[in-house]
Amino acid sequence: MSKKGMNRRQFVKAGLMTAAAAALGPAVLKPTSLWAAESKVKGPIKLGYQTVLSGTLAGYGEFHKMGAIMAMEEINTAGGIAGNKLEIEFRDSTLKAPDAIQNARYFVDSWGADFLAGIDSSGQALALAPVMAELDRVLMVTHAATEKLTEEQVFKNGVKQIFRIVTPTYQDGNAAAFVAKDLPVKTWATINPKYEYGFTCWNMFKETLSALKKDVTFTAESWAPFGTTDFRSHINTIMDAKPEGLYSVEWAGELITMVKQGIQAGLFNQVKHVMFPVGAAMDVLEGLGAEMPDNIWISGRYYFLYPNDKSNNDWVERFHKRWQHYPAYVSEGAYSTMYAFKKAVEAAGSKETKAVVGALEGMTLDSPAGKRVFRKEDHQAMYDVPWGLTVSNPKYPFKIMGKQVMVPAKDCFARPPFEGPGTKPPFKA
Amino acid sequence: MLQSIVHVCLAGLSQGMFIWLVASGLTLIFGVLGVLNFAHGSFYMLGAYFCFMVLRALGENFWWGLLLGPVCVAAVGYLVERFFLRRVYGLELPYQLLLTFAFVLLFDDLVKIFWGAASIGTPPAPGLADSIMILGRRFPSYNLFVIAVGPLLALGLWGLLEKTWAGRIIRASSSDREMASALGVKVPTLFTAVFVFGTWLGALGGGLAVPYLGLLTPGMGEQIIIEAFVVAVIGGLGSLKGAFLGALVIGLLSAFGTRFLPTFDMFLTFILMAGVLLWRPQGFFGEAR
């Protein structure tokens, strides 16, 4: 009861401050924007980063932080962003939408953030979109994967402040379907998360695979609520349906638990073709170690051994030296985010939202994951991540990708305007 | 079909036994001390982490971890009761809730500081790492062990409370604290003992979960404590018999729901709880207050 009162007071305070900021904002900011082209960027550059730092998924947040901090250290040692120091403040996103909004408002209204980044949950990303338009700061999404964010919020509703540096559900649904079409599998089933992300991916996988291959059927679905620790009933459902292929975007600890319980139940002896679109995440590879079965198809938003070139291999080595971990995909996303902002601010000669949005649109970024291009229409970064089959390697205490298949982003990412013929894969050459 | 039903039953039973282990400590502490201990889920988590720590130290042997880990957590429970909880017995319920909730946050962060935020994969239990064939499908032998441990523990608790001198004192104090005290029972010592024992039960649940889940994560107590609360409410807060039955019902309901009514599986548990609260607010075996 007293809690409610406190919230209301905070709410009123936040509301007043926002109103004041909105009233003062244009008047205060105008002169800077006029002179932005000639005047140098005034620092420091402040970036508010929110990710999950509590609960069972807190490990993900730590991996975000490692990437972001490492980039900040490197950038500041090398002279900062346009001569200004980069400062990052981290806050716990808790995966709940109201907390994400509160954090964003705190960052911008109280702390004075120039840029925002982070966000793990699709629900949070969608809830933040209108808030970012109002706060008018660029938000670089480094994990949340729903395609609705870029297709609907950025492209359709024109929320220009949002960009996404990592692959969205296209990689999990569409790219998986391209890999699946070449497998000797006619019946597919799924154990998937019982929320937005799980539903979207399974639908995308079904639609794209049906378009690519005529004689496939989808025989069983078992939906596991967030926080499932016992997958045995779900595994029973799949084993009763006897599919030839299993598709699952379970992730993090839940994927680890599901695989371990699947091994105990003999799931992987019965179902020979298994696809885990986010199975190449470092926490899963490390968490399962040698227990991960061989010949499972895995992918992610970045895979630490791809591309196998000097730039990426050097980065992985530096990262391992700094943190005694191999980089998770969220680490790479957070790391590259800092360099994306550096490049955009320096190109625009300004840290102002409008100028930075203009610089980011269509910008090419050389990053550990390879060359990224921020698509102008929907602000989605285009880059390629491989799919591969798990195999042991004496160099690592966990399974890595053996045989790899590449489905390029240009073939599996939906294309603007996202509606009507020719916007969804497969595309005609 | 028979194969499927039997396996769903087995999955439900093992799920139920974990909830029972956690709910038993929760409901015992409530029955005797009258404290609704939010931190009980944290003791479950600590049980798992301490078990892991001991098994690492003693040659990757899970059984040492299960034996010693929960005892370490019981010692933590002693400190919590002796130096913190004891000070709020006389105060209103919200103070107790706040204090135990503070421990939830504290333990979550301590686990992150000591063991890191990333999840940790754990080894299977020596001797029970295999699966056995039941009607042509594999079922982990470790889960059969858990299904056996649950009722044994229930039997042990029943014997302790009904057949021993200590049990009689506990029952006497829980039904009338002041009268017991007037008759010479050292109530504060008894409370500490019961809290430590309840903590050990929760930690034992956590220890047993280590090979079952195959990984440890900070915050792993959050999910189970909700289920344990539901079970304790359905069974009647303070009633061990009720908690046992409630855990069985919830475990089986959720397993059958997942398999045969997948759209409503999350719903079923809470429908049951709402129903019980409406028509029998004291729970299956609770006494009307």
GROMACS .gro file of N, CA and C in nm, chain B residues 49-123:
model
  225
  478TYR      N    1   2.432  -2.495  -0.466
  478TYR     CA    2   2.567  -2.441  -0.484
  478TYR      C    3   2.667  -2.501  -0.384
  479PHE      N    4   2.624  -2.518  -0.259
  479PHE     CA    5   2.715  -2.578  -0.160
  479PHE      C    6   2.743  -2.723  -0.196
  480CYS      N    7   2.640  -2.793  -0.241
  480CYS     CA    8   2.659  -2.932  -0.283
  480CYS      C    9   2.764  -2.936  -0.394
  481PHE      N   10   2.751  -2.843  -0.489
  481PHE     CA   11   2.846  -2.837  -0.600
  481PHE      C   12   2.987  -2.808  -0.549
  482MET      N   13   2.997  -2.714  -0.452
  482MET     CA   14   3.128  -2.676  -0.401
  482MET      C   15   3.196  -2.796  -0.334
  483VAL      N   16   3.118  -2.868  -0.253
  483VAL     CA   17   3.175  -2.984  -0.183
  483VAL      C   18   3.214  -3.093  -0.283
  484LEU      N   19   3.128  -3.116  -0.382
  484LEU     CA   20   3.159  -3.225  -0.475
  484LEU      C   21   3.281  -3.193  -0.559
  485ARG      N   22   3.301  -3.064  -0.589
  485ARG     CA   23   3.423  -3.021  -0.659
  485ARG      C   24   3.546  -3.049  -0.573
  486ALA      N   25   3.532  -3.015  -0.443
  486ALA     CA   26   3.647  -3.026  -0.354
  486ALA      C   27   3.680  -3.173  -0.326
  487LEU      N   28   3.579  -3.260  -0.328
  487LEU     CA   29   3.602  -3.400  -0.290
  487LEU      C   30   3.590  -3.492  -0.412
  488GLY      N   31   3.667  -3.461  -0.515
  488GLY     CA   32   3.682  -3.554  -0.627
  488GLY      C   33   3.557  -3.576  -0.710
  489GLU      N   34   3.481  -3.472  -0.735
  489GLU     CA   35   3.365  -3.480  -0.826
  489GLU      C   36   3.264  -3.584  -0.781
  490ASN      N   37   3.260  -3.613  -0.651
  490ASN     CA   38   3.162  -3.712  -0.607
  490ASN      C   39   3.039  -3.643  -0.549
  491PHE      N   40   2.929  -3.660  -0.622
  491PHE     CA   41   2.805  -3.594  -0.585
  491PHE      C   42   2.757  -3.632  -0.445
  492TRP      N   43   2.778  -3.757  -0.407
  492TRP     CA   44   2.719  -3.804  -0.280
  492TRP      C   45   2.778  -3.731  -0.160
  493TRP      N   46   2.908  -3.698  -0.166
  493TRP     CA   47   2.965  -3.616  -0.059
  493TRP      C   48   2.898  -3.480  -0.056
  494GLY      N   49   2.876  -3.424  -0.172
  494GLY     CA   50   2.810  -3.293  -0.182
  494GLY      C   51   2.673  -3.297  -0.120
  495LEU      N   52   2.598  -3.404  -0.151
  495LEU     CA   53   2.462  -3.414  -0.099
  495LEU      C   54   2.463  -3.430   0.053
  496LEU      N   55   2.564  -3.501   0.104
  496LEU     CA   56   2.573  -3.524   0.248
  496LEU      C   57   2.612  -3.396   0.323
  497LEU      N   58   2.714  -3.326   0.272
  497LEU     CA   59   2.771  -3.214   0.347
  497LEU      C   60   2.713  -3.078   0.307
  498GLY      N   61   2.679  -3.062   0.180
  498GLY     CA   62   2.630  -2.932   0.132
  498GLY      C   63   2.513  -2.879   0.214
  499PRO      N   64   2.403  -2.956   0.224
  499PRO     CA   65   2.287  -2.906   0.299
  499PRO      C   66   2.320  -2.876   0.446
  500VAL      N   67   2.418  -2.948   0.504
  500VAL     CA   68   2.455  -2.921   0.643
  500VAL      C   69   2.517  -2.781   0.654
  501CYS      N   70   2.602  -2.746   0.555
  501CYS     CA   71   2.659  -2.610   0.553
  501CYS      C   72   2.548  -2.506   0.547
  502VAL      N   73   2.447  -2.532   0.462
  502VAL     CA   74   2.338  -2.436   0.447
  502VAL      C   75   2.258  -2.426   0.577
  503ALA      N   76   2.242  -2.540   0.646
  503ALA     CA   77   2.171  -2.537   0.774
  503ALA      C   78   2.244  -2.444   0.871
  504ALA      N   79   2.377  -2.442   0.862
  504ALA     CA   80   2.454  -2.351   0.948
  504ALA      C   81   2.422  -2.206   0.913
  505VAL      N   82   2.409  -2.179   0.782
  505VAL     CA   83   2.369  -2.044   0.740
  505VAL      C   84   2.231  -2.012   0.796
  506GLY      N   85   2.141  -2.112   0.791
  506GLY     CA   86   2.007  -2.094   0.845
  506GLY      C   87   2.011  -2.060   0.993
  507TYR      N   88   2.103  -2.123   1.064
  507TYR     CA   89   2.118  -2.095   1.207
  507TYR      C   90   2.151  -1.947   1.228
  508LEU      N   91   2.248  -1.895   1.151
  508LEU     CA   92   2.287  -1.754   1.166
  508LEU      C   93   2.169  -1.661   1.136
  509VAL      N   94   2.096  -1.696   1.029
  509VAL     CA   95   1.982  -1.612   0.990
  509VAL      C   96   1.878  -1.605   1.101
  510GLU      N   97   1.846  -1.722   1.160
  510GLU     CA   98   1.743  -1.725   1.264
  510GLU      C   99   1.792  -1.657   1.391
  511ARG      N  100   1.913  -1.694   1.432
  511ARG     CA  101   1.965  -1.651   1.561
  511ARG      C  102   1.986  -1.500   1.568
  512PHE      N  103   2.037  -1.443   1.457
  512PHE     CA  104   2.075  -1.302   1.463
  512PHE      C  105   1.979  -1.205   1.395
  513PHE      N  106   1.889  -1.256   1.312
  513PHE     CA  107   1.799  -1.165   1.241
  513PHE      C  108   1.652  -1.195   1.267
  514LEU      N  109   1.611  -1.316   1.228
  514LEU     CA  110   1.469  -1.348   1.232
  514LEU      C  111   1.413  -1.338   1.374
  515ARG      N  112   1.494  -1.379   1.471
  515ARG     CA  113   1.451  -1.380   1.610
  515ARG      C  114   1.405  -1.242   1.656
  516ARG      N  115   1.463  -1.138   1.596
  516ARG     CA  116   1.430  -1.003   1.639
  516ARG      C  117   1.294  -0.956   1.591
  517VAL      N  118   1.236  -1.025   1.493
  517VAL     CA  119   1.110  -0.975   1.437
  517VAL      C  120   0.990  -1.064   1.469
  518TYR      N  121   1.008  -1.167   1.552
  518TYR     CA  122   0.893  -1.254   1.584
  518TYR      C  123   0.776  -1.175   1.640
  519GLY      N  124   0.809  -1.076   1.725
  519GLY     CA  125   0.701  -1.002   1.791
  519GLY      C  126   0.635  -0.899   1.699
  520LEU      N  127   0.699  -0.870   1.588
  520LEU     CA  128   0.648  -0.761   1.502
  520LEU      C  129   0.542  -0.813   1.405
  521GLU      N  130   0.484  -0.718   1.331
  521GLU     CA  131   0.377  -0.756   1.239
  521GLU      C  132   0.433  -0.834   1.120
  522LEU      N  133   0.344  -0.904   1.051
  522LEU     CA  134   0.381  -0.990   0.940
  522LEU      C  135   0.465  -0.920   0.833
  523PRO      N  136   0.428  -0.795   0.792
  523PRO     CA  137   0.508  -0.731   0.686
  523PRO      C  138   0.656  -0.721   0.719
  524TYR      N  139   0.692  -0.705   0.848
  524TYR     CA  140   0.834  -0.696   0.883
  524TYR      C  141   0.905  -0.828   0.856
  525GLN      N  142   0.837  -0.938   0.890
  525GLN     CA  143   0.897  -1.069   0.864
  525GLN      C  144   0.915  -1.091   0.715
  526LEU      N  145   0.812  -1.054   0.638
  526LEU     CA  146   0.820  -1.072   0.493
  526LEU      C  147   0.933  -0.991   0.436
  527LEU      N  148   0.944  -0.865   0.480
  527LEU     CA  149   1.050  -0.777   0.430
  527LEU      C  150   1.187  -0.833   0.461
  528LEU      N  151   1.203  -0.881   0.584
  528LEU     CA  152   1.334  -0.932   0.625
  528LEU      C  153   1.372  -1.055   0.542
  529THR      N  154   1.277  -1.149   0.530
  529THR     CA  155   1.312  -1.271   0.456
  529THR      C  156   1.332  -1.238   0.308
  530PHE      N  157   1.256  -1.139   0.257
  530PHE     CA  158   1.275  -1.100   0.117
  530PHE      C  159   1.412  -1.036   0.097
  531ALA      N  160   1.457  -0.960   0.198
  531ALA     CA  161   1.590  -0.900   0.190
  531ALA      C  162   1.696  -1.008   0.176
  532PHE      N  163   1.674  -1.120   0.246
  532PHE     CA  164   1.771  -1.230   0.235
  532PHE      C  165   1.771  -1.293   0.096
  533VAL      N  166   1.654  -1.293   0.031
  533VAL     CA  167   1.648  -1.344  -0.107
  533VAL      C  168   1.746  -1.266  -0.194
  534LEU      N  169   1.737  -1.131  -0.187
  534LEU     CA  170   1.822  -1.044  -0.269
  534LEU      C  171   1.969  -1.062  -0.230
  535LEU      N  172   1.992  -1.067  -0.100
  535LEU     CA  173   2.128  -1.079  -0.049
  535LEU      C  174   2.193  -1.209  -0.097
  536PHE      N  175   2.122  -1.321  -0.083
  536PHE     CA  176   2.179  -1.450  -0.123
  536PHE      C  177   2.201  -1.457  -0.273
  537ASP      N  178   2.106  -1.398  -0.350
  537ASP     CA  179   2.124  -1.397  -0.496
  537ASP      C  180   2.254  -1.328  -0.533
  538ASP      N  181   2.280  -1.213  -0.470
  538ASP     CA  182   2.402  -1.139  -0.503
  538ASP      C  183   2.526  -1.209  -0.452
  539LEU      N  184   2.517  -1.269  -0.333
  539LEU     CA  185   2.633  -1.341  -0.280
  539LEU      C  186   2.672  -1.457  -0.372
  540VAL      N  187   2.569  -1.529  -0.421
  540VAL     CA  188   2.597  -1.640  -0.512
  540VAL      C  189   2.669  -1.587  -0.636
  541LYS      N  190   2.622  -1.470  -0.685
  541LYS     CA  191   2.686  -1.414  -0.805
  541LYS      C  192   2.831  -1.374  -0.776
  542ILE      N  193   2.855  -1.322  -0.654
  542ILE     CA  194   2.991  -1.280  -0.621
  542ILE      C  195   3.084  -1.400  -0.607
  543PHE      N  196   3.036  -1.505  -0.541
  543PHE     CA  197   3.123  -1.621  -0.516
  543PHE      C  198   3.135  -1.714  -0.635
  544TRP      N  199   3.026  -1.738  -0.706
  544TRP     CA  200   3.030  -1.839  -0.812
  544TRP      C  201   3.012  -1.781  -0.951
  545GLY      N  202   2.988  -1.652  -0.961
  545GLY     CA  203   2.970  -1.591  -1.093
  545GLY      C  204   2.825  -1.597  -1.136
  546ALA      N  205   2.788  -1.510  -1.230
  546ALA     CA  206   2.649  -1.502  -1.274
  546ALA      C  207   2.616  -1.606  -1.379
  547ALA      N  208   2.717  -1.657  -1.447
  547ALA     CA  209   2.691  -1.754  -1.554
  547ALA      C  210   2.646  -1.886  -1.494
  548SER      N  211   2.565  -1.961  -1.571
  548SER     CA  212   2.522  -2.090  -1.520
  548SER      C  213   2.640  -2.187  -1.523
  549ILE      N  214   2.637  -2.283  -1.430
  549ILE     CA  215   2.746  -2.379  -1.417
  549ILE      C  216   2.691  -2.519  -1.445
  550GLY      N  217   2.750  -2.590  -1.538
  550GLY     CA  218   2.709  -2.727  -1.567
  550GLY      C  219   2.759  -2.820  -1.458
  551THR      N  220   2.678  -2.920  -1.422
  551THR     CA  221   2.718  -3.010  -1.313
  551THR      C  222   2.718  -3.156  -1.360
  552PRO      N  223   2.801  -3.240  -1.297
  552PRO     CA  224   2.812  -3.380  -1.339
  552PRO      C  225   2.696  -3.464  -1.286
   0.00000   0.00000   0.00000
